mmCIF file of C-alpha atoms in Angstrom:
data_model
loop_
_atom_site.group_PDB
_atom_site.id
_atom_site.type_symbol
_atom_site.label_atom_id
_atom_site.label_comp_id
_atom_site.label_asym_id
_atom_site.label_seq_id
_atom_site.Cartn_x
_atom_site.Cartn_y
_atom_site.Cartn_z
ATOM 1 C CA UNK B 294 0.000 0.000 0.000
ATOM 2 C CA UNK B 295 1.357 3.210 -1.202
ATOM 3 C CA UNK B 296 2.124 6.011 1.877
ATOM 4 C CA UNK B 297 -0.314 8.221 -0.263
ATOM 5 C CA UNK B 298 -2.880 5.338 0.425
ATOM 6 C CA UNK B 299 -2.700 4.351 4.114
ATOM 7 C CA UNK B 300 -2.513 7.968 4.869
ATOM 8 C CA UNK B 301 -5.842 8.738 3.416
ATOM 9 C CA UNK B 302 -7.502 5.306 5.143
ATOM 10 C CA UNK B 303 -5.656 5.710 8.455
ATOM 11 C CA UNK B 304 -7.704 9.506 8.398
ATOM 12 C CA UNK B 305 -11.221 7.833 7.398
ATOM 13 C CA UNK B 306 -10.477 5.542 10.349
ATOM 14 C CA UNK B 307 -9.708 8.396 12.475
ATOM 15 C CA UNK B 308 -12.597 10.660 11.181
ATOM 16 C CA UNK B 309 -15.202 7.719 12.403
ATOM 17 C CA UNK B 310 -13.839 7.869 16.112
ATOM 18 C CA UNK B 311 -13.745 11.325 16.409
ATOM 19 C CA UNK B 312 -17.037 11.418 14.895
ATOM 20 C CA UNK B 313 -18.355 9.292 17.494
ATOM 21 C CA UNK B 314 -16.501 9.653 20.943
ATOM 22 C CA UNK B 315 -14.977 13.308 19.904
ATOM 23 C CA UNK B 316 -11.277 11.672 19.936
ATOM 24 C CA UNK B 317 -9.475 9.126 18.676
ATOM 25 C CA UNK B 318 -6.380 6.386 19.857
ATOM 26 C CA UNK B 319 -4.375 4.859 17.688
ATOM 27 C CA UNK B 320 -6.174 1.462 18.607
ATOM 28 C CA UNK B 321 -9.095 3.146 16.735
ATOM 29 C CA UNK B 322 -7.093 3.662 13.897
ATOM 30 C CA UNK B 323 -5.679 0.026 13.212
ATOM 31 C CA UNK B 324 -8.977 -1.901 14.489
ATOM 32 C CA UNK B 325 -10.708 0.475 11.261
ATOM 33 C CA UNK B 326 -7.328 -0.681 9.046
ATOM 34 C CA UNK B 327 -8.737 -4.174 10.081
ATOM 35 C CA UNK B 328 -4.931 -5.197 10.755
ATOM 36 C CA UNK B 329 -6.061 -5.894 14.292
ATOM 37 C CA UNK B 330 -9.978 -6.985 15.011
ATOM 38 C CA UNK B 331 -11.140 -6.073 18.785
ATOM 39 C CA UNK B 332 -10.927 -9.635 19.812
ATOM 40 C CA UNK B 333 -6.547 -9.317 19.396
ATOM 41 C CA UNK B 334 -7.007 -6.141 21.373
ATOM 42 C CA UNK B 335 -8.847 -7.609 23.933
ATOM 43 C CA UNK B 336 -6.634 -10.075 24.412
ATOM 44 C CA UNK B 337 -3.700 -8.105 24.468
ATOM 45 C CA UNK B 338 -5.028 -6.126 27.080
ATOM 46 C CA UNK B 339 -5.824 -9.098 29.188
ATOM 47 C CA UNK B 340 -2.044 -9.549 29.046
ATOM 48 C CA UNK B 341 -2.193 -12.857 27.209
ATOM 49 C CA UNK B 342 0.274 -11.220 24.587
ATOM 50 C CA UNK B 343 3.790 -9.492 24.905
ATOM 51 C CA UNK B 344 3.044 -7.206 22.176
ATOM 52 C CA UNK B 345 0.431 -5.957 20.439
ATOM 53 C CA UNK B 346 1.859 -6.448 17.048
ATOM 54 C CA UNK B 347 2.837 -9.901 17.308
ATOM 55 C CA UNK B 348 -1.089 -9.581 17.177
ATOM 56 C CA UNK B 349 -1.456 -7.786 14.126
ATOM 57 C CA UNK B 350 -1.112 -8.746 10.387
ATOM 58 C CA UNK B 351 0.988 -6.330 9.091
ATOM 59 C CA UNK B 352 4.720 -5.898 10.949
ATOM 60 C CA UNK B 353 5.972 -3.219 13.140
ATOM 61 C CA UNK B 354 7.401 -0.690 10.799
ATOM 62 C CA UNK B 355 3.755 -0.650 9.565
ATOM 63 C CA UNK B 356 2.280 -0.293 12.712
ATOM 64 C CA UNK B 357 4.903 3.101 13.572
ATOM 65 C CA UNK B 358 3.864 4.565 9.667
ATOM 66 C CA UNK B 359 0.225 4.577 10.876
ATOM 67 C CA UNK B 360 1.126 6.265 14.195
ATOM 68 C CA UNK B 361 3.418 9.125 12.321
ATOM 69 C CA UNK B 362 -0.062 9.198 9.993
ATOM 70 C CA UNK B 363 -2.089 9.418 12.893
ATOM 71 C CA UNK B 364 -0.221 12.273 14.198
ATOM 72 C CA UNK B 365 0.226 14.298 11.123
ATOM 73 C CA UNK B 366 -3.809 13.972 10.646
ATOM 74 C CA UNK B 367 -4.268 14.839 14.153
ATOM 75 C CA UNK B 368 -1.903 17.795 14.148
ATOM 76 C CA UNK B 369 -3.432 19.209 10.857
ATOM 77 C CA UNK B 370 -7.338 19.058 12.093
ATOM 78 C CA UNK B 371 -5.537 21.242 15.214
ATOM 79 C CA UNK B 372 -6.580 17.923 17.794
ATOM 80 C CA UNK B 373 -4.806 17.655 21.055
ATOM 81 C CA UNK B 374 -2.781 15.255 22.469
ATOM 82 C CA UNK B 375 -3.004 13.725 25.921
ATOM 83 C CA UNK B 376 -0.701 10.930 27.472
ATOM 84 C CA UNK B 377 -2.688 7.634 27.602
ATOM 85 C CA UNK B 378 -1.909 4.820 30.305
ATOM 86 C CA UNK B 379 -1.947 0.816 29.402
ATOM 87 C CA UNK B 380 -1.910 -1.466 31.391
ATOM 88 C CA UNK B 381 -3.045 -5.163 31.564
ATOM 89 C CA UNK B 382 -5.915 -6.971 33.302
ATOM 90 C CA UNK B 383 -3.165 -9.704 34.769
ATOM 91 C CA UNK B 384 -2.726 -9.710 38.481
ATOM 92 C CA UNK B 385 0.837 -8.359 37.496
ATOM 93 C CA UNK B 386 -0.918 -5.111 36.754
ATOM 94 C CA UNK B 387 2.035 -4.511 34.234
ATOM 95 C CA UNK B 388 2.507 -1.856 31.392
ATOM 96 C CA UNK B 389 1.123 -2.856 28.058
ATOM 97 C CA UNK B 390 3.972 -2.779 25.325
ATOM 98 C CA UNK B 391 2.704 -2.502 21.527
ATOM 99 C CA UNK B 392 5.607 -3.599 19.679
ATOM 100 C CA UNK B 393 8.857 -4.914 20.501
ATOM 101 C CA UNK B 394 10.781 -1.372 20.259
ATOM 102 C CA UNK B 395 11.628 0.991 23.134
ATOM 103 C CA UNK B 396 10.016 3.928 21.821
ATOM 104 C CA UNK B 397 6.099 3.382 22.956
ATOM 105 C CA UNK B 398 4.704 7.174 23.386
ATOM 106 C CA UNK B 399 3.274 7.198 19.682
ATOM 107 C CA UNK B 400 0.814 4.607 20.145
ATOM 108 C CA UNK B 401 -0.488 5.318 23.708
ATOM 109 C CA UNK B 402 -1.120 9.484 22.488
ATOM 110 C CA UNK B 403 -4.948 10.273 22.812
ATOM 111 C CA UNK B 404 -5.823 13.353 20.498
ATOM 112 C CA UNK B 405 -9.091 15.370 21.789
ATOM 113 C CA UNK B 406 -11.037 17.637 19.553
ATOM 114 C CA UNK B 407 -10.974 21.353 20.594
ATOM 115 C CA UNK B 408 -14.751 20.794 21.272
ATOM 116 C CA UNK B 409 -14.448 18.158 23.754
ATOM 117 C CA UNK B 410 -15.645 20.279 27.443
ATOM 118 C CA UNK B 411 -13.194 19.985 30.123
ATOM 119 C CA UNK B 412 -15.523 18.078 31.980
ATOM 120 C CA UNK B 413 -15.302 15.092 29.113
ATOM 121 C CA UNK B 414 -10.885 16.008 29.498
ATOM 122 C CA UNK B 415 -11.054 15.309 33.006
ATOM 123 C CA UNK B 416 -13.314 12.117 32.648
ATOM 124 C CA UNK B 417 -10.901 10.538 30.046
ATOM 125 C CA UNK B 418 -8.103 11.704 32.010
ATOM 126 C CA UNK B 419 -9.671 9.874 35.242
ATOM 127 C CA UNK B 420 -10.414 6.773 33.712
ATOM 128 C CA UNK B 421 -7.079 6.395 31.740
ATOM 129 C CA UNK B 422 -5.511 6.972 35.739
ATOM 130 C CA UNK B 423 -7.934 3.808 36.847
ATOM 131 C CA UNK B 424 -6.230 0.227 36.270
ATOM 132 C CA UNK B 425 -8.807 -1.818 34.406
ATOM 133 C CA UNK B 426 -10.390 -4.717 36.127
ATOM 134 C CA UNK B 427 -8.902 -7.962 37.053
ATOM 135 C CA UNK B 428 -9.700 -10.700 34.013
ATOM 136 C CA UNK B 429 -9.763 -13.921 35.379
ATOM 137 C CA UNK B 430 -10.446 -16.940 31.959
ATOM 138 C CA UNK B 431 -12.647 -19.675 31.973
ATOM 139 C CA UNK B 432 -10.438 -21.900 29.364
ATOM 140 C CA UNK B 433 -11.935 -24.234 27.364
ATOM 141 C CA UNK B 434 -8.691 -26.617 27.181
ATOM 142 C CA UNK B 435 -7.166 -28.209 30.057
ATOM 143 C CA UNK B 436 -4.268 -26.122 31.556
ATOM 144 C CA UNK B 437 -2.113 -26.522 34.246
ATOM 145 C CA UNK B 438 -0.928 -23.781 36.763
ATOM 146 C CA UNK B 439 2.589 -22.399 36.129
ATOM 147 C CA UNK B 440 3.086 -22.227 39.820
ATOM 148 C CA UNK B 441 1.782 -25.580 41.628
ATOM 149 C CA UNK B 442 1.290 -27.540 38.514
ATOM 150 C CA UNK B 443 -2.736 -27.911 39.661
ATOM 151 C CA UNK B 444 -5.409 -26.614 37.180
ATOM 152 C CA UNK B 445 -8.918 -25.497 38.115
ATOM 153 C CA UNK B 446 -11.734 -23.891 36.481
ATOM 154 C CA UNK B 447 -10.510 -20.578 36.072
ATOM 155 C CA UNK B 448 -6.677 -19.174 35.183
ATOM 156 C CA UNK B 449 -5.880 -15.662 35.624
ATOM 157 C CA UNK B 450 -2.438 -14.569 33.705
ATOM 158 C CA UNK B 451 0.757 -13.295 35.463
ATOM 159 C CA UNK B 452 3.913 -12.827 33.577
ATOM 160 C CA UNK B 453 2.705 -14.279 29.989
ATOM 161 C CA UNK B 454 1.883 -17.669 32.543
ATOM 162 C CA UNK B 455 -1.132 -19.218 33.845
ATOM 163 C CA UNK B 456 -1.733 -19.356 37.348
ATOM 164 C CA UNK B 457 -4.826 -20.856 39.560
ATOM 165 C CA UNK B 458 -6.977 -18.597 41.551
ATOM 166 C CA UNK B 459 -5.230 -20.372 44.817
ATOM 167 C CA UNK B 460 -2.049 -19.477 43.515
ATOM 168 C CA UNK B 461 -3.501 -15.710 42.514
ATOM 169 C CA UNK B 462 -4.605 -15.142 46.250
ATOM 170 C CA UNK B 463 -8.117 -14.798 45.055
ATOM 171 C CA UNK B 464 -9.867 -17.991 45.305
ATOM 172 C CA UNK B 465 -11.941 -16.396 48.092
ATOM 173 C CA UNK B 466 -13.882 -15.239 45.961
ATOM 174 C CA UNK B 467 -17.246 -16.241 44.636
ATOM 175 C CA UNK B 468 -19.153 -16.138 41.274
ATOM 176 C CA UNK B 469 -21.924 -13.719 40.489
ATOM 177 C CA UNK B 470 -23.331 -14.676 36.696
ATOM 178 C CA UNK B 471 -23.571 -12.146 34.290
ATOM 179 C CA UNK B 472 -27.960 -11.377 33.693
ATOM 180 C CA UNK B 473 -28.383 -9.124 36.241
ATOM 181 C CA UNK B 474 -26.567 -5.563 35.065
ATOM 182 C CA UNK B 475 -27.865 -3.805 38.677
ATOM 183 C CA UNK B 476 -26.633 -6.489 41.252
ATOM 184 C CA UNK B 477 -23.079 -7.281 39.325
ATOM 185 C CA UNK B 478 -22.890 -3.122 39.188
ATOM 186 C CA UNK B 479 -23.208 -3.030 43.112
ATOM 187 C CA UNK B 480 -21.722 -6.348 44.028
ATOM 188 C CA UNK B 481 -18.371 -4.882 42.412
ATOM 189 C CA UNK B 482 -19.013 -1.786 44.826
ATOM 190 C CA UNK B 483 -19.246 -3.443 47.568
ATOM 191 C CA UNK B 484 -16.801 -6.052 47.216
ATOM 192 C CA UNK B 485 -12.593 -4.477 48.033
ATOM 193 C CA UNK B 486 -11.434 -7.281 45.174
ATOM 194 C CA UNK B 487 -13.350 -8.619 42.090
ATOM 195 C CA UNK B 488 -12.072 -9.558 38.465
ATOM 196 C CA UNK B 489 -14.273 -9.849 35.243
ATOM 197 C CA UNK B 490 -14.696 -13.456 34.017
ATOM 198 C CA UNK B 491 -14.701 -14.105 30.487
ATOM 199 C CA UNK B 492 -14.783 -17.351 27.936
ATOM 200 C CA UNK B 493 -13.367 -17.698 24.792
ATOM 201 C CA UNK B 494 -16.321 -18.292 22.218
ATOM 202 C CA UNK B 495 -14.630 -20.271 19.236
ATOM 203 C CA UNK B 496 -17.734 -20.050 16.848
ATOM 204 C CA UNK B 497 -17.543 -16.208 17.235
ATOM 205 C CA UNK B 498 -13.769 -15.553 17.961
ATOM 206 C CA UNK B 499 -14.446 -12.929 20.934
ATOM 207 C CA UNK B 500 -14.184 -13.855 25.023
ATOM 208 C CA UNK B 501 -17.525 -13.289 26.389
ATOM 209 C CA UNK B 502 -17.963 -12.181 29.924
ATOM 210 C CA UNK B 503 -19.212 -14.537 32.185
ATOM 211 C CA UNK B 504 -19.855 -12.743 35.064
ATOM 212 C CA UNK B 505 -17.844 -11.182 38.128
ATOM 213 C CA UNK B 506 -15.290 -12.928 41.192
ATOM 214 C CA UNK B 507 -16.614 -10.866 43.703
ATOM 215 C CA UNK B 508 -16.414 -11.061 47.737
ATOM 216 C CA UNK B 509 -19.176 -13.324 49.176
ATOM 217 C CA UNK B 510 -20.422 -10.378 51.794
ATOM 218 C CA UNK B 511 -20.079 -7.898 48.818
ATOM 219 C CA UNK B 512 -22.498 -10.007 47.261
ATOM 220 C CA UNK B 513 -25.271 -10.180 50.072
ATOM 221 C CA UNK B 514 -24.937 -6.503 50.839
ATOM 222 C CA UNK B 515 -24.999 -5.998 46.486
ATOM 223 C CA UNK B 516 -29.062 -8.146 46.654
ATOM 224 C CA UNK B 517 -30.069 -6.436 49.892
ATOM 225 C CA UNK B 518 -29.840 -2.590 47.787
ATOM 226 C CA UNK B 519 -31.234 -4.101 44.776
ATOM 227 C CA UNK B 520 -34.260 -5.360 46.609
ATOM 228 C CA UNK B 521 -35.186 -2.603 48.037
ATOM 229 C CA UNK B 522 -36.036 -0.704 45.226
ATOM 230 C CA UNK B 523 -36.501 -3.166 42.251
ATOM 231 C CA UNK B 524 -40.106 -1.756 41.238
ATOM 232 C CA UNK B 525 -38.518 1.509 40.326
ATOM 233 C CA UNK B 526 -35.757 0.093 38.408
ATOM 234 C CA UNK B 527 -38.443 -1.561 36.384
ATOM 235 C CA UNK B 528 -40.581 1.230 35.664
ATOM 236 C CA UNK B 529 -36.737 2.718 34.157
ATOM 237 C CA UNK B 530 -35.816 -0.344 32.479
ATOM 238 C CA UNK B 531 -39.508 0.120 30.605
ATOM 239 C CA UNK B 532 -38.488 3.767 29.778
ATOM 240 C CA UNK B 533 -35.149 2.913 28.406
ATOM 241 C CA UNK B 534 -36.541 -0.311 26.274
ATOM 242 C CA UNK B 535 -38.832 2.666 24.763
ATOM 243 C CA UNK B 536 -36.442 5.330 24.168
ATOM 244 C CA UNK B 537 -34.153 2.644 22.392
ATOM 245 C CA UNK B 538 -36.673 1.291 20.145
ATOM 246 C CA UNK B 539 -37.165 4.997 19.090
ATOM 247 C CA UNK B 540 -33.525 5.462 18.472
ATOM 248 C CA UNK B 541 -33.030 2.089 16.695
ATOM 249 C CA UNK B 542 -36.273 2.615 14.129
ATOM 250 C CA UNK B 543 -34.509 6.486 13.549
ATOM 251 C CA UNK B 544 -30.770 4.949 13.209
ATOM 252 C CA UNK B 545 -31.834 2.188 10.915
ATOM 253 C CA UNK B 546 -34.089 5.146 8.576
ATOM 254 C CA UNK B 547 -31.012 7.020 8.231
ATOM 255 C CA UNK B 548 -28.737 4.394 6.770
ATOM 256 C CA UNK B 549 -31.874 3.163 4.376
ATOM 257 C CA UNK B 550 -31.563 7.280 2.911
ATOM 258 C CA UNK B 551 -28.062 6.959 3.061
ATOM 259 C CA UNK B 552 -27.727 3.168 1.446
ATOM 260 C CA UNK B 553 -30.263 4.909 -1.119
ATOM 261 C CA UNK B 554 -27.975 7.905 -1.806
ATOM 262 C CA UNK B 555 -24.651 5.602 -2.019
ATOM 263 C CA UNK B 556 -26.968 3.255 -4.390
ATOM 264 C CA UNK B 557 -29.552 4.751 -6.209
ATOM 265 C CA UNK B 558 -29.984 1.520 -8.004
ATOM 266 C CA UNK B 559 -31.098 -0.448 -5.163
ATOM 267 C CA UNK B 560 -34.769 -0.682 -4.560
ATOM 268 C CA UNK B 561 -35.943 1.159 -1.801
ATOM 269 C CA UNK B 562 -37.942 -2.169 0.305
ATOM 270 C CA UNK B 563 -34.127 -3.815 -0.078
ATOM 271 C CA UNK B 564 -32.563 -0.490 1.099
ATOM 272 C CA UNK B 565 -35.041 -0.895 4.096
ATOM 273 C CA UNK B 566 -34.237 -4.227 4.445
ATOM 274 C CA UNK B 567 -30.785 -3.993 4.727
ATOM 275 C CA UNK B 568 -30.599 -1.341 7.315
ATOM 276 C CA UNK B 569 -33.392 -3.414 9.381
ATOM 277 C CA UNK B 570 -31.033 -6.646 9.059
ATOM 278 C CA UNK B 571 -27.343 -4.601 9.710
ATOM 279 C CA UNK B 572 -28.704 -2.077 12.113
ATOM 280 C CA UNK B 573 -30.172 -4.672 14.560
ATOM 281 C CA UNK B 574 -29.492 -4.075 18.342
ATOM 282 C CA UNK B 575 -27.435 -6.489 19.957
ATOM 283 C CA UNK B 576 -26.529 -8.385 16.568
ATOM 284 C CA UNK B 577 -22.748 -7.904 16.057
ATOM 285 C CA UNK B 578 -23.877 -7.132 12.334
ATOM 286 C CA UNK B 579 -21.773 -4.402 10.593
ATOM 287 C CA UNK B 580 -24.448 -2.050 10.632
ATOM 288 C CA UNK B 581 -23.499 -2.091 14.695
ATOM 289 C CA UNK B 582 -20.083 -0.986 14.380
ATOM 290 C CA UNK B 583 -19.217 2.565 15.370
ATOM 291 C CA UNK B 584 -18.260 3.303 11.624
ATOM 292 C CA UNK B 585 -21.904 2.530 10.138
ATOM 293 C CA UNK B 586 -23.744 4.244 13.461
ATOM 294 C CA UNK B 587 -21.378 7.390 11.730
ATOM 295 C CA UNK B 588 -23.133 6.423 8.195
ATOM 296 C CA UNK B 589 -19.206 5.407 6.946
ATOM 297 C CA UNK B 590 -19.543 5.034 3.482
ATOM 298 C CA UNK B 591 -16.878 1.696 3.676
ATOM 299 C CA UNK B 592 -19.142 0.765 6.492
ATOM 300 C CA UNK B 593 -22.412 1.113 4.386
ATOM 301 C CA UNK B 594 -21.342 -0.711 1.091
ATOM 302 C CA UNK B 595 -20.066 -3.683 3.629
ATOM 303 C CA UNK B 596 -23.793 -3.872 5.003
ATOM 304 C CA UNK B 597 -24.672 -3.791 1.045
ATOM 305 C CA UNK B 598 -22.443 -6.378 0.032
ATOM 306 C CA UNK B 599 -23.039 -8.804 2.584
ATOM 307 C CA UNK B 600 -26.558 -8.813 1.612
ATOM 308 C CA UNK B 601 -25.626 -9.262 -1.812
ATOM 309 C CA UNK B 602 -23.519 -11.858 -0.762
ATOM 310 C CA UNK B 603 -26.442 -14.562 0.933
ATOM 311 C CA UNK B 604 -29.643 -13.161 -1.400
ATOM 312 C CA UNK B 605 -27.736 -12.665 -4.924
ATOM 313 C CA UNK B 606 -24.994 -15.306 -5.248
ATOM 314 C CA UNK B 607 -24.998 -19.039 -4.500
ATOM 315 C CA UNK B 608 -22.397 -18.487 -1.427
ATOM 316 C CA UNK B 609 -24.825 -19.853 1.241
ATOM 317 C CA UNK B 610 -24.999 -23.083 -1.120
ATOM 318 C CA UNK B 611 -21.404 -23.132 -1.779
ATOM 319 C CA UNK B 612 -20.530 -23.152 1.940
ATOM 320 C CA UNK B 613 -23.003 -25.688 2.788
ATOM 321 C CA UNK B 614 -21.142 -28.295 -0.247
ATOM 322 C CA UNK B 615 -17.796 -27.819 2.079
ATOM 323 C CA UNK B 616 -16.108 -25.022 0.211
ATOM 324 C CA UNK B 617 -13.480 -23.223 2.330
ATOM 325 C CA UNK B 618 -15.260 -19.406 3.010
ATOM 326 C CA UNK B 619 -12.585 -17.605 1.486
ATOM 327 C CA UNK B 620 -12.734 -19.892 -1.848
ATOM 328 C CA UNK B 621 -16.393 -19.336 -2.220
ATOM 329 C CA UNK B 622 -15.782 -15.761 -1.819
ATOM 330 C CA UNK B 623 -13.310 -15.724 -4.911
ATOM 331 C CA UNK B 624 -15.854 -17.690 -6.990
ATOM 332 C CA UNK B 625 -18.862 -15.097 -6.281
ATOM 333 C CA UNK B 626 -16.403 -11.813 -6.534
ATOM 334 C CA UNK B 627 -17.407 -11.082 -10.087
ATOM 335 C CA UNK B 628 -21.378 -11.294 -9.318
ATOM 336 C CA UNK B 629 -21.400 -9.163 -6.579
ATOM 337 C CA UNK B 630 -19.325 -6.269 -8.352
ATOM 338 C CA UNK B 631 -21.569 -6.883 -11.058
ATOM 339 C CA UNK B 632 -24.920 -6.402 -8.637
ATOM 340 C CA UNK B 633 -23.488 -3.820 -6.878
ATOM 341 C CA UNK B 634 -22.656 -1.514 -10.045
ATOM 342 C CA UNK B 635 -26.107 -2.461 -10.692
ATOM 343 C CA UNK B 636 -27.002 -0.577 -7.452
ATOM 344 C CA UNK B 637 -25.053 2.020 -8.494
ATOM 345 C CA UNK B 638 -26.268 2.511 -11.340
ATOM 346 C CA UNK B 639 -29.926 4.686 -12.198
ATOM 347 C CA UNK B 640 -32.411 4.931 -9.621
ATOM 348 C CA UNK B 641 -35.141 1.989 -10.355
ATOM 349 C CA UNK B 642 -37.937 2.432 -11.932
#
């Protein structure tokens, strides 16, 4: 990729963020390069990984270019910069490194738009000071602790190495499930230790949380407040499952008119269609990401291909006979350019 070309795509990346959260990180940037997806960076920053690169698909050198981009862009749209911390969700509580090299500082620089309040400064500020929570993994393979040479049903990592809970000095602690957002919220208040709990999820690639390692008193105290006022939690949970329908049947109008504008070929009940599908709450679709919620035009024409993709082409069919995804996607390239020129072409009829 020419410098001409990763400088232009390393700003669209950065244009979504800022768009959305009114400043951007250099993780931003090479999660919307799709060098790294969020599942590497979430991984990284439970500190199963030395690096961040040795995460990534392209190589180090690659990784700086996109930083010295990121800078440039940010230094020419007059953003500032503020010092970001990194560190892991091991019990080592150690700094997260994102290549091998000594020089770190361009990869952990924030930049803030000029419009960001002070308020929103000293937020980011206070939650970059806060270490992140304790991950402890539910593994789906047997392990064995690096310390006693026991296993167990949860590992937490310490210096790249698997320990048990016993060895961690936290197997006091009990597990709360995840289903209940108010009781984990104040059983993690109450409790003076806790640690996320997460499980690798091989048919969708990400860890999933499982729920929280909190203090067994913590916990009691944590249903005692939520009982006593769980009827007016319910009348706000009613509220909020309201207000996000609302916002949901808006978001999902906006990229229809904008999947209409980008493809004035496309019918306007598939337009509809396709927003509906990709803009689904809680689906993981790409009509979910933060690029589409920002109407990204790469974003959009990804919703519009992957509908192509399972209603125009015999992919689905093709998959199902045993051929290898990235195969089948070769064999129907040439059907969904043509169908999407098609799109592109004159408004229908």
């Amino acid at each position: 990729m020419s410098k001409p070309n990763l400088a232009r795509r390393v700003a669209e990346a950065a244009e979504v963020a800022l768009a959305n959260r009114k400043y951007v990180t250099f993780i931003d940037v090479v999660t919307g390069l799709r060098w790294l997806h969020s599942r590497h960076v979430e991984t990284w920053r439970q500190g199963r990984a030395a690096t961040l690169a040795e995460l990534a698909a392209v190589d180090d050198d690659r990784l700086f270019s996109a930083a010295a981009l990121l800078r440039d862009w940010a230094v020419a749209k007059g953003l500032r910069p503020m010092a970001g911390s990194y560190v892991s969700g091991s019990r080592d509580r150690r700094e997260l490194r994102f290549t091998g090299g000594h020089e770190q500082e361009p990869f952990r620089t924030h930049w803030l738009s000029p419009d960001l309040s002070e308020a929103r400064v000293r937020q980011l500020a206070e939650r970059q000071a806060k270490a992140p929570d304790l991950v402890v993994v539910s593994p789906l393979d047997a392990w064995t602790c690096a310390s006693c040479a026991d296993t167990g049903p949860y590992l937490i990592m310490e210096d790249d190495q698997p320990y048990c809970l016993t060895c961690a000095d936290i197997d006091h602690l009990v597990l709360l499930p995840s289903g209940n957002a108010a009781l984990s919220r104040r059983a993690k208040q109450e409790s003076g230790l806790s640690a996320v709990v997460v499980r690798y999820n091989r048919r969708r690639k990400v860890y999933q949380r499982q729920g929280l390692l909190v203090e067994e008193e913590a916990m009691a105290r944590a249903e005692e407040r939520c009982l006593a006022d769980e009827e007016v939690r319910l009348r706000r949970r009613e509220r909020d499952r309201e207000r996000r329908a609302d916002q949901d049947v808006e978001f999902q109008a906006r990229m229809a008119a904008e999947i209409a504008r980008l493809f004035p070929g496309c019918p306007a009940d598939r337009a509809e269609a396709i927003a509906a599908h990709a803009g689904q709450r809680g689906s993981g679709r790409v009509g979910r990401t933060a690029a589409a919620r920002a109407l990204d035009e790469n974003a959009i024409t990804l919703a519009v291909v992957a509908s192509i993709r399972h209603l125009d082409t015999d992919y689905d069919r093709l998959l199902m006979s045993g051929v290898p995804r990235m195969e089948a996607r070769d064999l129907i390239r040439d059907r969904i350019d043509g169908k999407l020129a098609e799109f592109r072409g004159a408004s229908p009829s």
